Amino acid sequence: MDPELAKVREWAQAELDELREPPWATGRYHHLIQAIDRILAPRAAPAEKSPRANVIQFCTARRRSPLPRR
């Protein structure tokens, strides 16, 4: 599958380089190239970080005021 994706990426890059397409189409070629790069990147180099390394969790719970003691 990797050789086919590489061929599609080369084709999309060639279409961009020719500058014949309208602006809306060039944006789609850019998205296609970026998507293929993301698909092929993990196979080229193993990930050093865990997949959740860039996830930040916020605690949105509000503290309740302490109840008065009886």
C-alpha positions as YAML, in Angstrom:
chain: A
units: angstrom
residues:
- id: 1
  name: MET
  ca: [0.00, 0.00, 0.00]
- id: 2
  name: ASP
  ca: [2.90, 2.36, 0.66]
- id: 3
  name: PRO
  ca: [4.07, 2.48, -2.97]
- id: 4
  name: GLU
  ca: [0.56, 3.34, -4.14]
- id: 5
  name: LEU
  ca: [0.25, 6.13, -1.57]
- id: 6
  name: ALA
  ca: [3.65, 7.46, -2.60]
- id: 7
  name: LYS
  ca: [2.51, 7.50, -6.24]
- id: 8
  name: VAL
  ca: [-0.68, 9.39, -5.34]
- id: 9
  name: ARG
  ca: [1.36, 11.88, -3.33]
- id: 10
  name: GLU
  ca: [3.74, 12.43, -6.25]
- id: 11
  name: TRP
  ca: [0.77, 12.93, -8.59]
- id: 12
  name: ALA
  ca: [-0.84, 15.50, -6.25]
- id: 13
  name: GLN
  ca: [2.46, 17.34, -5.89]
- id: 14
  name: ALA
  ca: [2.89, 17.39, -9.69]
- id: 15
  name: GLU
  ca: [-0.61, 18.86, -10.07]
- id: 16
  name: LEU
  ca: [0.27, 21.58, -7.57]
- id: 17
  name: ASP
  ca: [3.56, 22.33, -9.31]
- id: 18
  name: GLU
  ca: [1.86, 22.80, -12.70]
- id: 19
  name: LEU
  ca: [-0.34, 25.62, -11.32]
- id: 20
  name: ARG
  ca: [-3.23, 24.78, -13.66]
- id: 21
  name: GLU
  ca: [-5.89, 24.08, -11.06]
- id: 22
  name: PRO
  ca: [-8.30, 26.61, -9.49]
- id: 23
  name: PRO
  ca: [-7.66, 27.71, -5.89]
- id: 24
  name: TRP
  ca: [-10.30, 25.42, -4.40]
- id: 25
  name: ALA
  ca: [-8.64, 22.40, -6.01]
- id: 26
  name: THR
  ca: [-5.13, 23.32, -4.87]
- id: 27
  name: GLY
  ca: [-6.36, 23.37, -1.29]
- id: 28
  name: ARG
  ca: [-7.64, 19.84, -1.70]
- id: 29
  name: TYR
  ca: [-4.30, 18.73, -3.13]
- id: 30
  name: HIS
  ca: [-2.56, 20.23, -0.09]
- id: 31
  name: HIS
  ca: [-4.91, 18.33, 2.24]
- id: 32
  name: LEU
  ca: [-4.33, 15.12, 0.32]
- id: 33
  name: ILE
  ca: [-0.56, 15.49, 0.53]
- id: 34
  name: GLN
  ca: [-0.71, 16.24, 4.26]
- id: 35
  name: ALA
  ca: [-2.95, 13.23, 4.89]
- id: 36
  name: ILE
  ca: [-0.64, 10.90, 3.00]
- id: 37
  name: ASP
  ca: [2.37, 12.29, 4.86]
- id: 38
  name: ARG
  ca: [0.63, 11.58, 8.19]
- id: 39
  name: ILE
  ca: [-0.19, 8.04, 7.08]
- id: 40
  name: LEU
  ca: [3.33, 7.28, 5.92]
- id: 41
  name: ALA
  ca: [5.17, 9.05, 8.77]
- id: 42
  name: PRO
  ca: [4.64, 6.45, 11.55]
- id: 43
  name: ARG
  ca: [5.89, 3.70, 9.28]
- id: 44
  name: ALA
  ca: [9.04, 5.62, 8.41]
- id: 45
  name: ALA
  ca: [10.07, 6.41, 11.99]
- id: 46
  name: PRO
  ca: [8.77, 4.81, 15.17]
- id: 47
  name: ALA
  ca: [6.98, 7.13, 17.53]
- id: 48
  name: GLU
  ca: [9.10, 8.14, 20.51]
- id: 49
  name: LYS
  ca: [6.25, 9.53, 22.58]
- id: 50
  name: SER
  ca: [3.05, 7.89, 23.63]
- id: 51
  name: PRO
  ca: [0.01, 8.81, 21.53]
- id: 52
  name: ARG
  ca: [-1.46, 10.75, 24.45]
- id: 53
  name: ALA
  ca: [1.72, 12.71, 25.22]
- id: 54
  name: ASN
  ca: [0.32, 15.93, 23.79]
- id: 55
  name: VAL
  ca: [-3.11, 15.67, 25.43]
- id: 56
  name: ILE
  ca: [-3.84, 18.12, 28.20]
- id: 57
  name: GLN
  ca: [-6.70, 17.46, 30.56]
- id: 58
  name: PHE
  ca: [-8.37, 20.29, 32.40]
- id: 59
  name: CYS
  ca: [-10.32, 19.81, 35.55]
- id: 60
  name: THR
  ca: [-13.43, 21.93, 35.16]
- id: 61
  name: ALA
  ca: [-15.11, 20.83, 38.38]
- id: 62
  name: ARG
  ca: [-15.79, 23.66, 40.80]
- id: 63
  name: ARG
  ca: [-14.99, 23.37, 44.43]
- id: 64
  name: ARG
  ca: [-17.96, 23.60, 46.66]
- id: 65
  name: SER
  ca: [-17.78, 25.88, 49.60]
- id: 66
  name: PRO
  ca: [-17.50, 23.94, 52.81]
- id: 67
  name: LEU
  ca: [-20.77, 23.34, 54.58]
- id: 68
  name: PRO
  ca: [-21.19, 25.03, 57.95]
- id: 69
  name: ARG
  ca: [-20.68, 22.65, 60.83]
- id: 70
  name: ARG
  ca: [-23.51, 22.11, 63.28]
...
